[in-house]
Amino acid sequence: MKIAIGSDHVGIEFKPIIIDYLKELGHEVEDFGAYSSERTDYPIYGKKVAEEVVSGNFDCGILICGTGVGISIAANKVKGIRAVVCSEPYSAKLSKEHNNTNILAFGSRVIGPELAKMIVKEWLDAKFEGGRHENRVKMIGQIEK
Ligand code: RB5
């Protein structure tokens, strides 16, 4: 898969670990910043990665900030984005199967790298189930209109 990744300055040290892991799994990854630990603002990267995903340039996105909250809220303001912030793999898996999430976020101040990798793997491996969930996801889209 083609995966867009972004973080603010708080997620910057965590990001290369996730990039390496994604590459190990055989994915293509592009980093949309931040590129240094200089203080910056998470909405910039949430928006950028979200736009890359809705435009179809990337299959999905991964976002990291201190809690994963701010950057996922920013991403969710972009039409067509369903971003989930997760601290455990169960929600990550179900968010794909039931909600067809297209961005996964997590907090570098909340979880460690090994748990983050497990969450990423569950999320990437999961498939949207459609069926009874299809119309609910459509209903979310209608809220954006
Ligand atoms: C930055 O201090 C911090 O607020 C940010 O990384 C994130 O946790 C926001 O939700």
mmCIF file of C-alpha atoms and ligand atoms in Angstrom:
data_model
loop_
_atom_site.group_PDB
_atom_site.id
_atom_site.type_symbol
_atom_site.label_atom_id
_atom_site.label_comp_id
_atom_site.label_asym_id
_atom_site.label_seq_id
_atom_site.Cartn_x
_atom_site.Cartn_y
_atom_site.Cartn_z
ATOM 1 C CA MET A 1 0.000 0.000 0.000
ATOM 2 C CA LYS A 2 0.981 3.643 -0.394
ATOM 3 C CA ILE A 3 0.901 5.237 3.034
ATOM 4 C CA ALA A 4 1.185 8.943 3.899
ATOM 5 C CA ILE A 5 2.604 9.682 7.345
ATOM 6 C CA GLY A 6 2.845 12.888 9.362
ATOM 7 C CA SER A 7 3.545 14.094 12.865
ATOM 8 C CA ASP A 8 4.093 17.251 14.839
ATOM 9 C CA HIS A 9 7.336 17.904 16.762
ATOM 10 C CA VAL A 10 6.195 15.698 19.662
ATOM 11 C CA GLY A 11 5.761 12.683 17.397
ATOM 12 C CA ILE A 12 8.995 13.279 15.500
ATOM 13 C CA GLU A 13 11.177 10.697 17.267
ATOM 14 C CA PHE A 14 8.510 8.037 17.033
ATOM 15 C CA LYS A 15 7.883 8.523 13.322
ATOM 16 C CA PRO A 16 11.067 6.905 11.874
ATOM 17 C CA ILE A 17 10.367 3.756 13.898
ATOM 18 C CA ILE A 18 6.931 3.493 12.303
ATOM 19 C CA ILE A 19 8.254 4.361 8.840
ATOM 20 C CA ASP A 20 10.878 1.583 9.096
ATOM 21 C CA TYR A 21 8.248 -0.849 10.304
ATOM 22 C CA LEU A 22 5.895 0.006 7.427
ATOM 23 C CA LYS A 23 8.725 -0.502 4.946
ATOM 24 C CA GLU A 24 9.586 -3.842 6.584
ATOM 25 C CA LEU A 25 5.975 -4.860 5.964
ATOM 26 C CA GLY A 26 6.478 -4.004 2.289
ATOM 27 C CA HIS A 27 4.591 -0.712 2.115
ATOM 28 C CA GLU A 28 5.584 2.465 0.301
ATOM 29 C CA VAL A 29 5.715 5.412 2.720
ATOM 30 C CA GLU A 30 5.991 9.165 2.255
ATOM 31 C CA ASP A 31 6.694 11.491 5.160
ATOM 32 C CA PHE A 32 4.765 14.806 5.019
ATOM 33 C CA GLY A 33 6.576 16.362 7.985
ATOM 34 C CA ALA A 34 7.339 17.646 10.450
ATOM 35 C CA TYR A 35 10.990 17.204 9.627
ATOM 36 C CA SER A 36 12.586 18.654 12.763
ATOM 37 C CA SER A 37 11.917 18.811 16.491
ATOM 38 C CA GLU A 38 11.343 22.569 16.304
ATOM 39 C CA ARG A 39 7.955 23.420 17.819
ATOM 40 C CA THR A 40 5.202 23.384 15.221
ATOM 41 C CA ASP A 41 1.410 22.933 14.963
ATOM 42 C CA TYR A 42 -0.251 19.550 14.494
ATOM 43 C CA PRO A 43 -3.169 20.816 12.273
ATOM 44 C CA ILE A 44 -0.674 21.445 9.446
ATOM 45 C CA TYR A 45 0.239 17.745 9.225
ATOM 46 C CA GLY A 46 -3.232 16.415 9.964
ATOM 47 C CA LYS A 47 -4.582 18.455 7.045
ATOM 48 C CA LYS A 48 -1.729 17.619 4.672
ATOM 49 C CA VAL A 49 -1.907 13.840 5.179
ATOM 50 C CA ALA A 50 -5.722 13.913 5.062
ATOM 51 C CA GLU A 51 -5.663 15.762 1.715
ATOM 52 C CA GLU A 52 -3.188 13.262 0.279
ATOM 53 C CA VAL A 53 -5.523 10.416 1.276
ATOM 54 C CA VAL A 54 -8.786 11.928 -0.041
ATOM 55 C CA SER A 55 -7.089 12.932 -3.301
ATOM 56 C CA GLY A 56 -6.288 9.256 -3.869
ATOM 57 C CA ASN A 57 -2.518 9.823 -3.953
ATOM 58 C CA PHE A 58 -2.221 7.474 -0.967
ATOM 59 C CA ASP A 59 -4.261 4.487 0.194
ATOM 60 C CA CYS A 60 -4.302 5.578 3.827
ATOM 61 C CA GLY A 61 -2.539 7.738 6.382
ATOM 62 C CA ILE A 62 -0.844 7.522 9.758
ATOM 63 C CA LEU A 63 -0.567 10.511 12.101
ATOM 64 C CA ILE A 64 1.343 11.009 15.344
ATOM 65 C CA CYS A 65 1.238 13.812 17.889
ATOM 66 C CA GLY A 66 1.549 13.817 21.669
ATOM 67 C CA THR A 67 -1.843 12.216 22.264
ATOM 68 C CA GLY A 68 -2.999 11.578 18.689
ATOM 69 C CA VAL A 69 -6.059 13.659 19.524
ATOM 70 C CA GLY A 70 -5.326 17.056 17.986
ATOM 71 C CA ILE A 71 -3.881 15.684 14.765
ATOM 72 C CA SER A 72 -6.823 13.276 14.279
ATOM 73 C CA ILE A 73 -9.377 16.022 14.935
ATOM 74 C CA ALA A 74 -7.637 18.163 12.298
ATOM 75 C CA ALA A 75 -7.619 15.279 9.792
ATOM 76 C CA ASN A 76 -11.305 14.589 10.425
ATOM 77 C CA LYS A 77 -12.179 18.128 9.271
ATOM 78 C CA VAL A 78 -11.168 17.143 5.733
ATOM 79 C CA LYS A 79 -14.165 15.816 3.806
ATOM 80 C CA GLY A 80 -13.951 12.079 3.245
ATOM 81 C CA ILE A 81 -11.609 11.400 6.142
ATOM 82 C CA ARG A 82 -12.453 8.969 8.916
ATOM 83 C CA ALA A 83 -9.520 9.171 11.297
ATOM 84 C CA VAL A 84 -9.315 7.116 14.474
ATOM 85 C CA VAL A 85 -7.023 7.678 17.417
ATOM 86 C CA CYS A 86 -6.068 4.382 19.082
ATOM 87 C CA SER A 87 -4.083 3.251 22.100
ATOM 88 C CA GLU A 88 -4.854 -0.429 21.653
ATOM 89 C CA PRO A 89 -5.250 -2.828 18.703
ATOM 90 C CA TYR A 90 -8.884 -3.853 19.237
ATOM 91 C CA SER A 91 -10.282 -0.415 18.403
ATOM 92 C CA ALA A 92 -7.860 -0.084 15.505
ATOM 93 C CA LYS A 93 -9.078 -3.348 13.939
ATOM 94 C CA LEU A 94 -12.774 -2.622 14.529
ATOM 95 C CA SER A 95 -12.405 0.950 13.266
ATOM 96 C CA LYS A 96 -11.433 -0.506 9.875
ATOM 97 C CA GLU A 97 -13.940 -3.386 9.874
ATOM 98 C CA HIS A 98 -16.940 -1.290 10.947
ATOM 99 C CA ASN A 99 -16.086 2.348 10.252
ATOM 100 C CA ASN A 100 -13.751 2.007 7.256
ATOM 101 C CA THR A 101 -11.228 4.399 8.789
ATOM 102 C CA ASN A 102 -8.691 5.743 6.352
ATOM 103 C CA ILE A 103 -6.327 7.390 8.845
ATOM 104 C CA LEU A 104 -4.862 5.912 12.018
ATOM 105 C CA ALA A 105 -3.507 8.242 14.706
ATOM 106 C CA PHE A 106 -1.765 7.588 17.984
ATOM 107 C CA GLY A 107 0.040 9.494 20.694
ATOM 108 C CA SER A 108 3.796 9.272 21.211
ATOM 109 C CA ARG A 109 3.249 10.380 24.822
ATOM 110 C CA VAL A 110 0.613 7.712 25.361
ATOM 111 C CA ILE A 111 1.953 4.441 23.947
ATOM 112 C CA GLY A 112 5.369 2.896 23.267
ATOM 113 C CA PRO A 113 6.738 1.913 19.847
ATOM 114 C CA GLU A 114 6.061 -1.827 20.167
ATOM 115 C CA LEU A 115 2.397 -1.282 21.003
ATOM 116 C CA ALA A 116 2.200 1.267 18.181
ATOM 117 C CA LYS A 117 3.536 -1.321 15.723
ATOM 118 C CA MET A 118 0.960 -3.852 16.898
ATOM 119 C CA ILE A 119 -1.824 -1.276 16.442
ATOM 120 C CA VAL A 120 -0.543 -0.370 12.967
ATOM 121 C CA LYS A 121 -0.409 -4.049 11.922
ATOM 122 C CA GLU A 122 -3.946 -4.811 13.148
ATOM 123 C CA TRP A 123 -5.279 -1.731 11.394
ATOM 124 C CA LEU A 124 -3.519 -2.413 8.078
ATOM 125 C CA ASP A 125 -4.515 -6.085 8.054
ATOM 126 C CA ALA A 126 -8.182 -5.427 8.821
ATOM 127 C CA LYS A 127 -10.740 -5.103 5.996
ATOM 128 C CA PHE A 128 -13.967 -3.102 5.909
ATOM 129 C CA GLU A 129 -16.825 -5.563 6.324
ATOM 130 C CA GLY A 130 -19.438 -3.525 4.436
ATOM 131 C CA GLY A 131 -22.908 -5.046 4.873
ATOM 132 C CA ARG A 132 -24.749 -3.436 7.769
ATOM 133 C CA HIS A 133 -21.852 -1.010 8.237
ATOM 134 C CA GLU A 134 -22.041 0.347 4.697
ATOM 135 C CA ASN A 135 -25.041 2.585 5.252
ATOM 136 C CA ARG A 136 -23.731 3.882 8.594
ATOM 137 C CA VAL A 137 -20.504 4.993 6.972
ATOM 138 C CA LYS A 138 -22.568 6.630 4.181
ATOM 139 C CA MET A 139 -24.581 8.430 6.888
ATOM 140 C CA ILE A 140 -21.320 9.848 8.282
ATOM 141 C CA GLY A 141 -20.546 11.164 4.796
ATOM 142 C CA GLN A 142 -23.960 12.819 4.604
ATOM 143 C CA ILE A 143 -23.168 14.844 7.742
ATOM 144 C CA GLU A 144 -20.370 16.477 5.727
ATOM 145 C CA LYS A 145 -22.816 17.799 3.082
HETATM 146 C C1 RB5 B 1 1.792 19.569 21.563
HETATM 147 O O1 RB5 B 1 2.242 20.105 22.777
HETATM 148 C C2 RB5 B 1 0.596 18.681 21.825
HETATM 149 O O2 RB5 B 1 -0.483 19.452 22.202
HETATM 150 C C3 RB5 B 1 0.264 17.831 20.602
HETATM 151 O O3 RB5 B 1 1.346 17.012 20.272
HETATM 152 C C4 RB5 B 1 -0.928 16.907 20.730
HETATM 153 O O4 RB5 B 1 -0.828 16.106 21.866
HETATM 154 C C5 RB5 B 1 -2.248 17.549 20.584
HETATM 155 O O5 RB5 B 1 -3.299 16.894 20.587
#
